[in-house]
Amino acid sequence: MPKTYDPTNIFARILRGEIPNKTVLETPHSLAFHDINPLAPVHVLVIPKGAYVDFDDFARNATDAEIVDFNRACAKVCEVTGCSPGEGYRAITNAGAHGMQEVPHYHLHILGGRVLGRMIARAD
Ligand code: AMP
């Protein structure tokens, strides 16, 4: 069952130029911009320009060209933010209710610029 994409989500509106963003870089199939509520000195979101809900939707349904472009854009963000080569970073994507995804357009968070702590809190 394909996931339904909501074209009114905020990242779709950014892609349509309806609301501004602080662009880090743009490629033919991807856009990277600063998170509006940064959780670390580096907090960049990388999104595909295509209408994909989350990571597995993108991995399953995007074209090879889109997937390569997206991954190369992520690598470029790591480079231009000084995270890699550098002291490192964390790349996170949230999906669905358990992932606590807020914006239903696939995005990868690239965080860095400080020690980020453990990956996830224990439930117990
Ligand atoms: P997620 O919980 O993984 O869906 O993350 C959504 C992220 O989008 C959050 O970190 C928000 O701070 C960020 N965000 C929401 N609106 C904007 C916006 N207009 N520009 C940049 N980042 C945004």
Coordinates of N, CA, C and O and ligand atoms in Angstrom, one line a residue:
M1 N 0.9 -1.2 0.0 CA 0.0 0.0 0.0 C 0.9 1.2 0.0 O 1.6 1.5 1.0
P2 N 0.9 2.1 -1.1 CA 1.7 3.2 -1.1 C 1.3 4.3 0.0 O 0.1 4.4 0.3
K3 N 2.3 5.0 0.5 CA 2.0 6.0 1.4 C 1.4 7.3 0.7 O 1.9 7.6 -0.4
T4 N 0.5 7.9 1.4 CA -0.1 9.1 0.8 C 0.7 10.4 1.1 O 0.9 10.6 2.3
Y5 N 1.1 11.1 0.1 CA 1.9 12.3 0.3 C 1.0 13.5 0.5 O 0.1 13.7 -0.4
D6 N 1.2 14.3 1.5 CA 0.4 15.5 1.8 C 1.2 16.7 1.2 O 2.2 17.2 1.7
P7 N 0.7 17.2 0.0 CA 1.4 18.3 -0.6 C 1.3 19.7 0.1 O 1.9 20.6 -0.3
T8 N 0.6 19.7 1.2 CA 0.5 21.0 2.0 C 1.6 21.0 3.1 O 1.7 22.0 3.8
N9 N 2.4 19.9 3.2 CA 3.4 20.0 4.3 C 4.4 21.1 4.1 O 4.6 21.6 3.0
I10 N 5.1 21.5 5.2 CA 5.9 22.7 5.1 C 7.1 22.6 4.2 O 7.5 23.6 3.6
F11 N 7.6 21.4 4.1 CA 8.8 21.3 3.2 C 8.4 21.3 1.7 O 9.1 21.8 0.8
A12 N 7.2 20.8 1.4 CA 6.6 21.0 0.0 C 6.4 22.5 -0.3 O 6.7 22.9 -1.4
R13 N 6.0 23.2 0.8 CA 5.8 24.7 0.6 C 7.2 25.4 0.4 O 7.3 26.3 -0.4
I14 N 8.2 24.9 1.1 CA 9.5 25.5 0.9 C 10.0 25.2 -0.6 O 10.5 26.1 -1.3
L15 N 9.8 24.0 -1.0 CA 10.2 23.6 -2.4 C 9.4 24.4 -3.4 O 10.0 24.7 -4.5
R16 N 8.2 24.8 -3.2 CA 7.4 25.6 -4.1 C 7.8 27.1 -4.0 O 7.2 27.9 -4.7
G17 N 8.6 27.4 -3.0 CA 9.0 28.8 -2.9 C 8.0 29.7 -2.1 O 8.1 30.9 -2.2
E18 N 7.1 29.0 -1.5 CA 6.0 29.7 -0.8 C 6.4 30.3 0.6 O 5.9 31.2 1.1
I19 N 7.4 29.6 1.2 CA 8.0 30.1 2.4 C 9.5 30.1 2.3 O 10.1 29.2 1.6
P20 N 10.2 31.0 3.0 CA 11.7 31.0 2.8 C 12.4 29.9 3.6 O 11.9 29.3 4.4
N21 N 13.7 29.8 3.2 CA 14.5 28.8 3.9 C 16.0 29.4 3.8 O 16.3 30.2 3.0
K22 N 16.8 28.9 4.7 CA 18.2 29.3 4.7 C 19.0 28.1 4.0 O 19.4 27.1 4.6
T23 N 19.1 28.3 2.7 CA 19.7 27.2 1.9 C 21.2 27.0 2.1 O 21.9 28.0 2.2
V24 N 21.6 25.8 2.3 CA 23.0 25.4 2.4 C 23.5 25.0 1.0 O 24.5 25.5 0.6
L25 N 22.7 24.2 0.3 CA 23.1 23.9 -1.1 C 21.8 23.3 -1.8 O 20.9 22.8 -1.1
E26 N 21.9 23.4 -3.1 CA 20.8 22.9 -3.9 C 21.4 22.1 -5.1 O 22.4 22.6 -5.7
T27 N 20.8 21.0 -5.4 CA 21.3 20.2 -6.5 C 20.0 19.9 -7.4 O 18.9 20.3 -7.0
P28 N 20.2 19.2 -8.5 CA 19.0 19.0 -9.4 C 17.9 18.3 -8.7 O 16.7 18.6 -9.0
H29 N 18.1 17.4 -7.7 CA 17.1 16.6 -7.1 C 16.9 16.8 -5.6 O 16.1 16.1 -5.0
S30 N 17.7 17.7 -5.0 CA 17.8 17.8 -3.6 C 18.0 19.2 -3.1 O 18.5 20.1 -3.9
L31 N 17.5 19.5 -1.9 CA 17.7 20.8 -1.3 C 18.2 20.6 0.2 O 17.6 19.7 0.9
A32 N 19.2 21.4 0.6 CA 19.7 21.3 2.0 C 19.5 22.7 2.6 O 19.9 23.7 2.0
F33 N 19.0 22.8 3.8 CA 18.8 24.1 4.5 C 18.9 23.9 6.0 O 18.7 22.8 6.5
H34 N 19.1 25.0 6.6 CA 19.3 25.0 8.1 C 17.9 24.8 8.8 O 16.9 25.3 8.4
D35 N 18.0 23.9 9.8 CA 16.8 23.6 10.6 C 16.4 24.9 11.3 O 17.2 25.6 11.8
I36 N 15.1 25.2 11.4 CA 14.6 26.5 12.0 C 14.8 26.4 13.5 O 14.8 27.5 14.1
N37 N 14.9 25.3 14.1 CA 15.1 25.1 15.5 C 16.3 24.2 15.8 O 16.1 23.1 16.2
P38 N 17.5 24.8 15.6 CA 18.7 23.9 15.6 C 18.9 23.3 17.0 O 18.8 24.0 18.0
L39 N 19.3 22.0 17.0 CA 19.6 21.3 18.2 C 21.1 21.1 18.4 O 21.5 20.5 19.4
A40 N 21.9 21.7 17.5 CA 23.3 21.6 17.6 C 23.9 22.7 16.8 O 23.1 23.3 16.0
P41 N 25.1 23.1 16.9 CA 25.7 24.2 16.1 C 25.5 23.9 14.6 O 25.3 24.9 13.9
V42 N 25.6 22.7 14.2 CA 25.3 22.3 12.8 C 24.0 21.5 12.9 O 23.9 20.5 13.6
H43 N 23.0 22.0 12.2 CA 21.7 21.2 12.1 C 21.1 21.6 10.8 O 20.4 22.6 10.6
V44 N 21.4 20.7 9.8 CA 21.0 20.9 8.4 C 20.0 19.8 8.0 O 20.2 18.6 8.4
L45 N 19.0 20.1 7.3 CA 18.0 19.2 6.8 C 18.3 19.0 5.3 O 18.4 20.0 4.6
V46 N 18.4 17.8 4.8 CA 18.5 17.5 3.4 C 17.2 16.8 3.0 O 16.8 15.8 3.6
I47 N 16.6 17.3 1.9 CA 15.3 16.8 1.4 C 15.4 16.5 -0.1 O 16.1 17.3 -0.8
P48 N 14.8 15.5 -0.5 CA 14.6 15.3 -2.0 C 13.6 16.3 -2.5 O 12.7 16.7 -1.8
K49 N 13.7 16.7 -3.8 CA 12.7 17.6 -4.3 C 11.4 16.8 -4.7 O 10.3 17.4 -4.8
G50 N 11.6 15.5 -4.9 CA 10.4 14.6 -5.2 C 9.5 14.4 -4.0 O 9.9 14.7 -2.8
A51 N 8.3 14.0 -4.2 CA 7.2 13.9 -3.2 C 7.3 12.5 -2.5 O 6.6 11.5 -2.9
Y52 N 8.2 12.4 -1.5 CA 8.4 11.1 -0.8 C 8.1 11.4 0.7 O 8.6 12.4 1.3
V53 N 7.4 10.5 1.3 CA 6.9 10.7 2.7 C 8.0 10.5 3.7 O 8.1 11.3 4.7
D54 N 8.8 9.5 3.5 CA 9.8 9.1 4.5 C 10.9 8.3 3.9 O 10.9 8.1 2.7
F55 N 11.8 7.8 4.7 CA 13.0 7.1 4.2 C 12.7 5.9 3.3 O 13.2 5.8 2.2
D56 N 11.8 5.1 3.8 CA 11.6 3.8 3.1 C 10.8 4.1 1.8 O 11.0 3.4 0.8
D57 N 9.9 5.1 1.8 CA 9.2 5.5 0.6 C 10.2 6.0 -0.4 O 10.2 5.5 -1.6
F58 N 11.2 6.8 0.0 CA 12.2 7.3 -0.9 C 13.1 6.1 -1.4 O 13.4 6.0 -2.6
A59 N 13.5 5.3 -0.5 CA 14.4 4.2 -0.9 C 13.8 3.2 -1.8 O 14.4 2.6 -2.7
R60 N 12.5 3.1 -1.7 CA 11.7 2.1 -2.5 C 11.3 2.7 -3.9 O 11.4 2.0 -4.9
N61 N 10.9 4.0 -3.9 CA 10.3 4.5 -5.1 C 11.1 5.6 -5.8 O 10.7 5.9 -7.0
A62 N 12.1 6.2 -5.2 CA 12.8 7.2 -6.0 C 13.6 6.6 -7.1 O 14.0 5.4 -7.1
T63 N 14.0 7.4 -8.1 CA 14.8 6.9 -9.2 C 16.3 6.8 -8.7 O 16.7 7.4 -7.7
D64 N 17.0 6.0 -9.5 CA 18.5 5.9 -9.1 C 19.1 7.3 -9.1 O 19.9 7.6 -8.2
A65 N 18.7 8.1 -10.1 CA 19.3 9.5 -10.2 C 19.0 10.3 -8.9 O 19.9 11.0 -8.4
E66 N 17.8 10.2 -8.4 CA 17.4 10.9 -7.2 C 18.2 10.4 -6.0 O 18.6 11.2 -5.2
I67 N 18.3 9.1 -5.9 CA 19.0 8.5 -4.7 C 20.5 8.9 -4.7 O 21.0 9.3 -3.7
V68 N 21.1 8.8 -5.9 CA 22.5 9.2 -6.0 C 22.7 10.7 -5.6 O 23.5 11.1 -4.8
D69 N 21.8 11.5 -6.2 CA 21.9 13.0 -6.0 C 21.7 13.3 -4.5 O 22.5 14.1 -4.0
F70 N 20.8 12.6 -3.9 CA 20.5 12.9 -2.5 C 21.7 12.6 -1.6 O 22.1 13.3 -0.8
N71 N 22.3 11.4 -1.9 CA 23.4 11.0 -1.0 C 24.6 11.8 -1.3 O 25.4 12.2 -0.3
R72 N 24.8 12.2 -2.5 CA 26.0 13.1 -2.8 C 25.7 14.5 -2.1 O 26.7 15.1 -1.6
A73 N 24.5 15.0 -2.1 CA 24.2 16.2 -1.5 C 24.5 16.1 0.0 O 25.0 17.1 0.6
C74 N 24.1 15.0 0.6 CA 24.4 14.8 2.1 C 25.9 14.9 2.3 O 26.3 15.5 3.3
A75 N 26.7 14.2 1.5 CA 28.1 14.2 1.6 C 28.7 15.6 1.5 O 29.6 16.0 2.3
K76 N 28.1 16.4 0.6 CA 28.6 17.8 0.4 C 28.2 18.6 1.6 O 29.0 19.5 2.1
V77 N 27.0 18.4 2.2 CA 26.7 19.1 3.5 C 27.7 18.8 4.6 O 28.1 19.7 5.3
C78 N 28.0 17.5 4.7 CA 29.0 17.1 5.7 C 30.3 17.9 5.5 O 31.0 18.3 6.5
E79 N 30.7 18.1 4.3 CA 31.9 18.8 3.9 C 31.8 20.3 4.2 O 32.6 20.8 4.9
V80 N 30.8 20.9 3.7 CA 30.7 22.4 3.8 C 30.5 22.9 5.2 O 30.8 24.0 5.5
T81 N 29.9 22.0 6.0 CA 29.7 22.4 7.4 C 30.9 22.1 8.3 O 30.9 22.5 9.5
G82 N 31.9 21.5 7.7 CA 33.1 21.2 8.5 C 33.0 20.0 9.3 O 33.9 19.7 10.1
C83 N 31.9 19.2 9.2 CA 31.7 18.0 10.0 C 32.6 16.8 9.5 O 33.0 16.0 10.3
S84 N 32.9 16.8 8.2 CA 33.6 15.7 7.6 C 34.3 16.1 6.3 O 33.6 16.5 5.4
P85 N 35.7 16.1 6.3 CA 36.6 15.8 7.4 C 36.4 16.7 8.5 O 36.1 17.9 8.3
G86 N 36.5 16.2 9.7 CA 36.3 17.1 10.9 C 36.1 16.2 12.1 O 36.5 15.0 12.2
E87 N 35.3 16.7 13.0 CA 35.0 16.0 14.3 C 33.8 15.0 14.2 O 33.5 14.4 15.2
G88 N 33.2 15.0 13.1 CA 32.1 14.0 12.9 C 30.7 14.6 13.0 O 30.5 15.9 13.2
Y89 N 29.7 13.8 12.9 CA 28.3 14.3 12.8 C 27.4 13.1 13.1 O 27.9 11.9 13.3
R90 N 26.1 13.4 13.2 CA 25.1 12.3 13.2 C 24.1 12.6 12.1 O 23.6 13.8 12.0
A91 N 23.7 11.6 11.4 CA 22.6 11.7 10.4 C 21.4 10.8 10.9 O 21.6 9.7 11.2
I92 N 20.3 11.5 11.0 CA 19.1 10.9 11.6 C 17.9 11.1 10.7 O 17.7 12.2 10.2
T93 N 17.1 10.1 10.5 CA 15.8 10.4 9.9 C 14.7 9.7 10.8 O 14.8 8.6 11.3
N94 N 13.6 10.5 10.9 CA 12.5 10.0 11.7 C 11.4 9.6 10.7 O 11.2 10.2 9.7
A95 N 10.6 8.6 11.1 CA 9.5 8.1 10.2 C 8.3 7.7 11.0 O 8.4 6.9 12.0
G96 N 7.2 8.2 10.6 CA 5.9 7.8 11.2 C 5.7 8.1 12.7 O 6.5 8.9 13.3
A97 N 4.7 7.5 13.3 CA 4.4 7.8 14.7 C 5.4 7.4 15.7 O 5.8 8.2 16.6
H98 N 6.0 6.2 15.6 CA 7.0 5.7 16.5 C 8.3 6.5 16.3 O 9.0 6.8 17.3
G99 N 8.6 6.9 15.1 CA 9.8 7.8 14.8 C 9.6 9.2 15.2 O 10.5 10.0 15.2
M100 N 8.3 9.6 15.5 CA 7.9 10.9 15.9 C 8.3 11.9 14.8 O 8.8 13.0 15.1
Q101 N 8.0 11.5 13.6 CA 8.2 12.4 12.4 C 7.2 13.5 12.5 O 6.0 13.3 12.6
E102 N 7.7 14.8 12.4 CA 6.7 15.9 12.4 C 6.4 16.4 11.0 O 5.2 16.8 10.8
V103 N 7.3 16.4 10.1 CA 7.0 16.9 8.7 C 7.0 15.7 7.8 O 8.1 15.0 7.6
P104 N 5.9 15.4 7.1 CA 5.8 14.2 6.3 C 6.3 14.3 4.9 O 5.7 14.0 3.9
H105 N 7.5 14.9 4.8 CA 8.3 14.9 3.6 C 9.7 14.4 4.0 O 10.3 15.0 4.9
Y106 N 10.2 13.3 3.3 CA 11.4 12.7 3.7 C 12.5 13.8 3.9 O 12.8 14.6 3.1
H107 N 13.2 13.7 5.1 CA 14.4 14.5 5.3 C 15.4 13.8 6.2 O 15.0 13.0 7.1
L108 N 16.6 14.1 6.0 CA 17.7 13.6 6.8 C 18.3 14.8 7.6 O 18.6 15.9 7.0
H109 N 18.3 14.7 8.9 CA 18.9 15.6 9.8 C 20.4 15.4 9.8 O 20.9 14.2 10.1
I110 N 21.3 16.4 9.6 CA 22.7 16.2 9.8 C 23.1 17.2 10.9 O 22.9 18.4 10.8
L111 N 23.5 16.6 12.0 CA 23.8 17.3 13.2 C 25.3 17.2 13.6 O 25.9 16.2 13.4
G112 N 25.9 18.3 14.0 CA 27.3 18.3 14.4 C 27.7 19.5 15.1 O 26.9 20.4 15.5
G113 N 29.0 19.7 15.3 CA 29.5 20.9 15.9 C 29.7 20.8 17.4 O 30.2 21.7 18.1
R114 N 29.3 19.7 18.0 CA 29.5 19.4 19.4 C 29.3 17.8 19.6 O 28.8 17.2 18.7
V115 N 29.8 17.4 20.7 CA 29.5 16.0 21.1 C 28.0 15.8 21.3 O 27.4 16.6 22.0
L116 N 27.4 14.8 20.6 CA 26.0 14.7 20.5 C 25.4 13.8 21.5 O 24.1 13.7 21.6
G117 N 26.2 13.1 22.4 CA 25.6 12.2 23.3 C 25.2 10.9 22.7 O 25.4 10.6 21.5
R118 N 24.6 10.0 23.5 CA 24.2 8.7 23.1 C 23.1 8.8 22.0 O 22.3 9.8 22.0
M119 N 23.0 7.8 21.2 CA 22.1 7.9 20.1 C 20.7 8.0 20.5 O 19.9 8.7 19.9
I120 N 20.3 7.2 21.5 CA 18.9 7.1 21.9 C 18.8 6.8 23.4 O 19.6 6.0 23.9
A121 N 17.8 7.4 24.0 CA 17.6 7.1 25.4 C 17.0 5.7 25.6 O 16.2 5.2 24.8
R122 N 17.5 5.0 26.7 CA 16.9 3.7 27.0 C 15.4 3.9 27.5 O 15.1 4.8 28.1
A123 N 14.6 2.9 27.2 CA 13.2 3.0 27.6 C 13.0 2.6 29.0 O 12.1 3.0 29.7
D124 N 14.0 1.8 29.6 CA 13.8 1.4 31.0 C 14.5 2.3 32.0 O 15.2 3.2 31.7
Ligands
AMP1 P1 11.1 15.6 12.1 O1 10.6 15.5 13.5 O2 12.1 14.6 11.8 O3 9.9 15.5 11.1 O4 11.8 17.0 12.0 C1 11.2 18.1 11.4 C2 12.2 19.3 11.6 O5 11.8 20.3 10.7 C3 12.3 19.9 13.0 O6 13.7 19.7 13.4 C4 11.9 21.3 12.8 O7 12.6 22.2 13.6 C5 12.2 21.5 11.3 N1 11.4 22.6 10.7 C6 10.0 22.8 10.7 N2 9.7 23.8 10.0 C7 10.8 24.3 9.4 C8 11.1 25.4 8.5 N3 10.2 26.2 8.0 N4 12.4 25.6 8.1 C9 13.4 24.8 8.6 N5 13.2 23.7 9.4 C10 11.9 23.5 9.8

